[in-house]
mmCIF file of C-alpha atoms in Angstrom:
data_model
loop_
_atom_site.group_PDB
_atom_site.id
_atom_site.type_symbol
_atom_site.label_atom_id
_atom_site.label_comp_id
_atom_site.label_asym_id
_atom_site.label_seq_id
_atom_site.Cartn_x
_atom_site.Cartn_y
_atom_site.Cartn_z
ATOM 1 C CA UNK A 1 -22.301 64.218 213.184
ATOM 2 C CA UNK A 2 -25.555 64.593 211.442
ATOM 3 C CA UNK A 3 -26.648 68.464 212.150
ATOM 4 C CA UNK A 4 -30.172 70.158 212.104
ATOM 5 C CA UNK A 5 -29.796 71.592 208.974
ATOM 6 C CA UNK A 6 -28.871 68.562 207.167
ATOM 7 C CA UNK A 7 -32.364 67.334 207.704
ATOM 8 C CA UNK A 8 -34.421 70.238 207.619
ATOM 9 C CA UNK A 9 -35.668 72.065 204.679
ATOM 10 C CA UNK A 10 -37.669 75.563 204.101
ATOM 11 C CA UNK A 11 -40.404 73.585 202.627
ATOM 12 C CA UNK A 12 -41.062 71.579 206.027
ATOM 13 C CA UNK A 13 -41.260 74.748 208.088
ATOM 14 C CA UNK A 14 -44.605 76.367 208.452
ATOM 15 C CA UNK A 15 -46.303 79.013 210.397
ATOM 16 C CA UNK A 16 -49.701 79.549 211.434
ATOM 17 C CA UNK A 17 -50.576 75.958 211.013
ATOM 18 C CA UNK A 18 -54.067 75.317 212.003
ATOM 19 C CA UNK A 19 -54.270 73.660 215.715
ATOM 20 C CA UNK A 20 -57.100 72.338 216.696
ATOM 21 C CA UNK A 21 -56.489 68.876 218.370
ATOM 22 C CA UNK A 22 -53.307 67.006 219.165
ATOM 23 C CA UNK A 23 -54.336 64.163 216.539
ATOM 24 C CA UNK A 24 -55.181 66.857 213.661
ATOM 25 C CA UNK A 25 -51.749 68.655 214.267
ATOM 26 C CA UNK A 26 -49.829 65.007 213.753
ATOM 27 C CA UNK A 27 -51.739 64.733 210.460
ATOM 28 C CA UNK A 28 -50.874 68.280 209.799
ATOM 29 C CA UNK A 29 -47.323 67.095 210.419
ATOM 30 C CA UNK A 30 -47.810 63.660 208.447
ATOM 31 C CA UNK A 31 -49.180 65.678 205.207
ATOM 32 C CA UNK A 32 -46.625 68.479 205.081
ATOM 33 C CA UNK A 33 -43.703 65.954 205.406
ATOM 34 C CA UNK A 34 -45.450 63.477 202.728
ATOM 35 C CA UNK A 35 -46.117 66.648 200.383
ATOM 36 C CA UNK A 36 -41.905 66.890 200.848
ATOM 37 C CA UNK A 37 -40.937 63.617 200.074
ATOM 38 C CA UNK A 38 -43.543 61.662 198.165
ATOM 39 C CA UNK A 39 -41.557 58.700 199.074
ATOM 40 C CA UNK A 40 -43.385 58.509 202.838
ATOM 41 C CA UNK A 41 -46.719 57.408 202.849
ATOM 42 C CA UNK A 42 -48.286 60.435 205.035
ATOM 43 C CA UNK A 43 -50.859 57.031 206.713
ATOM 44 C CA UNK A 44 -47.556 55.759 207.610
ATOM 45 C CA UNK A 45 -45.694 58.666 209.573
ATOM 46 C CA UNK A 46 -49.414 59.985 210.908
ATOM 47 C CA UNK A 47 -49.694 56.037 212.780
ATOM 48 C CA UNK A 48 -46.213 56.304 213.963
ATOM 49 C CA UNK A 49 -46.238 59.467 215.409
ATOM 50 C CA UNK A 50 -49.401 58.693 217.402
ATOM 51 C CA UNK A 51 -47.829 55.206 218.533
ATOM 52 C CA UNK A 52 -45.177 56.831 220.104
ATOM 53 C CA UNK A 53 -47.503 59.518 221.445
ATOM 54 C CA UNK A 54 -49.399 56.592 223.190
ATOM 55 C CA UNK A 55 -45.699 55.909 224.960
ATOM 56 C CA UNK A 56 -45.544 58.962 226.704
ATOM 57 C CA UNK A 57 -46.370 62.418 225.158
ATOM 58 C CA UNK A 58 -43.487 64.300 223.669
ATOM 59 C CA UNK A 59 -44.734 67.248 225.254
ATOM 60 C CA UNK A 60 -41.233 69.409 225.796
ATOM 61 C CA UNK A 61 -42.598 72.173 228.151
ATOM 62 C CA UNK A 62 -42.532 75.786 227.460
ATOM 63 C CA UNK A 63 -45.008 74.945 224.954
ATOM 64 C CA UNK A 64 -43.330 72.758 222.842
ATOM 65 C CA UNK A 65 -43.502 69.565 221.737
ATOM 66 C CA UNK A 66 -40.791 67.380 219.942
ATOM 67 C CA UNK A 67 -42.853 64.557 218.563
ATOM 68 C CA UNK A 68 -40.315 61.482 217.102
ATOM 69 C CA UNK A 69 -40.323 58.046 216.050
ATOM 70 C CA UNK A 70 -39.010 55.477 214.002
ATOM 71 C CA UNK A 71 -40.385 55.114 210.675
ATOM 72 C CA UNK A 72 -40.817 52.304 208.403
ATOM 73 C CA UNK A 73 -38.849 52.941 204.675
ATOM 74 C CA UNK A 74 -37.324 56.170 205.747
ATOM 75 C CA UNK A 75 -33.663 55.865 204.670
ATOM 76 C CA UNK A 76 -31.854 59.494 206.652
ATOM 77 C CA UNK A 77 -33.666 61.200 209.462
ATOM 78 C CA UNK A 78 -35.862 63.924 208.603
ATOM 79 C CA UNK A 79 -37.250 67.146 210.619
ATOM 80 C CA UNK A 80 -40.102 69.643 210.033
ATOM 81 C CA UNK A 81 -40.621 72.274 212.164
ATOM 82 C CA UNK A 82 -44.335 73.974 212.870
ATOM 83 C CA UNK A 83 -46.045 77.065 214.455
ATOM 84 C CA UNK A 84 -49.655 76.760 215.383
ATOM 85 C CA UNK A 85 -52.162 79.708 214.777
ATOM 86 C CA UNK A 86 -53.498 78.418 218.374
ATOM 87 C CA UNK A 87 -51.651 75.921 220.828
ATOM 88 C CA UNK A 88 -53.327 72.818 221.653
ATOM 89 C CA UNK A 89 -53.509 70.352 225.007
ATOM 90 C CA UNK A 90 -50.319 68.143 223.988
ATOM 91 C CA UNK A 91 -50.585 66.383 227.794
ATOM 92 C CA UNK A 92 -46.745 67.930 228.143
ATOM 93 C CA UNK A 93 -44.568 68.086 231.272
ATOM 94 C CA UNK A 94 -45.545 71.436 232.378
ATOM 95 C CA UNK A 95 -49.447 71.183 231.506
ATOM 96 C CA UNK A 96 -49.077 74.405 228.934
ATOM 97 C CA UNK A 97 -50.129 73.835 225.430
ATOM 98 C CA UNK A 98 -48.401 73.779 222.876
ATOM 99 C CA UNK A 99 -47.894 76.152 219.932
ATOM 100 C CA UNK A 100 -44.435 74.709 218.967
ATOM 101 C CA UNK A 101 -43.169 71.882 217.247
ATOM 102 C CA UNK A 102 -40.125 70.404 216.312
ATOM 103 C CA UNK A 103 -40.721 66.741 214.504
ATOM 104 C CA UNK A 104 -38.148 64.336 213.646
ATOM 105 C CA UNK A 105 -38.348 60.914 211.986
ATOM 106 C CA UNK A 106 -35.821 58.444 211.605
ATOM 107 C CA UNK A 107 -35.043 55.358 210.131
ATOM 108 C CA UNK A 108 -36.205 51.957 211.765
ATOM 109 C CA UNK A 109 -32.820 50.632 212.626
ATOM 110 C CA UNK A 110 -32.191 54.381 214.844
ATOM 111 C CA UNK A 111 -28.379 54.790 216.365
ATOM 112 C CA UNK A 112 -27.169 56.854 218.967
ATOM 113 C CA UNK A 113 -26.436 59.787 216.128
ATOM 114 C CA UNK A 114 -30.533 59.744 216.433
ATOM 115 C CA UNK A 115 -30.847 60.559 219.915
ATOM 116 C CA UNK A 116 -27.884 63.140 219.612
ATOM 117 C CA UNK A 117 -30.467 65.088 217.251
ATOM 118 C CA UNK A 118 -33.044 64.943 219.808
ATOM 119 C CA UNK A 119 -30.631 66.222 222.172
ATOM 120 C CA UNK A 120 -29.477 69.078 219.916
ATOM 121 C CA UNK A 121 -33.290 69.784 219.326
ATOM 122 C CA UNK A 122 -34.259 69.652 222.958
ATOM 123 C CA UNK A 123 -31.122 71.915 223.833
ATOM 124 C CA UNK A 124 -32.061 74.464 221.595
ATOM 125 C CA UNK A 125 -35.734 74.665 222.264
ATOM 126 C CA UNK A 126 -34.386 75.083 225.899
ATOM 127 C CA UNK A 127 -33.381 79.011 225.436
ATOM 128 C CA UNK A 128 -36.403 81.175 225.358
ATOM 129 C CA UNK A 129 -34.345 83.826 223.517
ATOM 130 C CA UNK A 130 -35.075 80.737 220.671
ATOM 131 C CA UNK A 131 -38.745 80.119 221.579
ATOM 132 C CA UNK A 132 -39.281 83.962 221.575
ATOM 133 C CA UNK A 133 -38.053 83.839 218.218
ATOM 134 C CA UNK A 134 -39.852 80.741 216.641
ATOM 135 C CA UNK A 135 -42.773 82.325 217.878
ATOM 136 C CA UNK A 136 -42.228 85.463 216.339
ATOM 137 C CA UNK A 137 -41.382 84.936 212.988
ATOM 138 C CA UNK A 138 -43.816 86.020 210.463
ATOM 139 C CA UNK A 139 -43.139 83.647 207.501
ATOM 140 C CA UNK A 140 -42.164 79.834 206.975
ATOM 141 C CA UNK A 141 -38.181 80.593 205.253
ATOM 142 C CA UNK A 142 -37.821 83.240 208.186
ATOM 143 C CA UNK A 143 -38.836 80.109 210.909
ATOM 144 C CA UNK A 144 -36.232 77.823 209.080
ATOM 145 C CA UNK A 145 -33.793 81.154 209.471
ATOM 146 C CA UNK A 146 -34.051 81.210 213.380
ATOM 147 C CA UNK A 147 -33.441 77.169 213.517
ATOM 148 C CA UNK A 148 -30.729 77.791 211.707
ATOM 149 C CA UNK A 149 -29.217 80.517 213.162
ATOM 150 C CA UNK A 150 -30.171 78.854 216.915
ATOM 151 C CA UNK A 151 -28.061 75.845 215.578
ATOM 152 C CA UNK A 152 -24.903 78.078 214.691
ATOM 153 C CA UNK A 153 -25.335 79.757 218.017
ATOM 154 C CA UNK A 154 -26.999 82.755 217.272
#
């Protein structure tokens, strides 16, 4: 089973990312993932994120969103995780913006293994003891830390 911290990496975890607009933060997203693996075209992963945004928005609740998708020439799944300096309108479940997110891309042909990742994600976001935690960190390697530690069940 593919875990969290297989696909995550310190350098895709940032805090006090600029907010601004639901479109900016998905380029935010589609830059900082690009910057990580020069192999994704940062076009590419910005148009599929919004695609799937036009499906339904991944809006989580609680102030988080999980946006995901299927990618084009990604080979393993791959996750960022991102704090906003301000939450934005992500048109989420609840109505509450959103200052959280957890991204994950994976590869066209996506299994069940995929949506078990999405279900781990969602899971942990669930525990505001986790949220309260995200949200406080002061540093990018200390927000990989609690997603880490959240995943070993700490």
């Amino acid at each position: 089973m593919i875990r969290l911290e297989d696909i995550l990496t310190p350098g895709r975890c940032t805090v006090d990312v600029p907010g601004g607009s639901k479109k900016r933060v998905l380029e935010q997203v589609a830059r900082l993932i690009a910057g990580d693996l020069p192999d994704l075209d940062p076009q590419l992963v910005f148009e599929s994120l919004v695609a799937r945004e036009k499906l339904g928005s991944t809006g989580f609740g609680n102030g988080i969103a999980i946006p995901h998708c299927r990618l084009a020439g990604c080979q393993a799944p791959v996750s960022s995780v991102l704090r906003l300096d301000a939450a934005v309108d992500f048109d989420a479940i609840d109505g509450i913006p959103v200052d959280l997110l957890f991204v994950l891309l994976v590869p066209q042909a996506a299994t069940d293994e995929h949506l078990e990742l999405l279900r781990q994600i969602a899971s942990m976001l669930d525990r505001s003891e986790v949220r309260d935690r995200l949200r406080r960190a002061t540093n990018d390697a200390e927000l990989y830390q609690v997603v880490l530690d959240a995943q070993n069940g700490h």
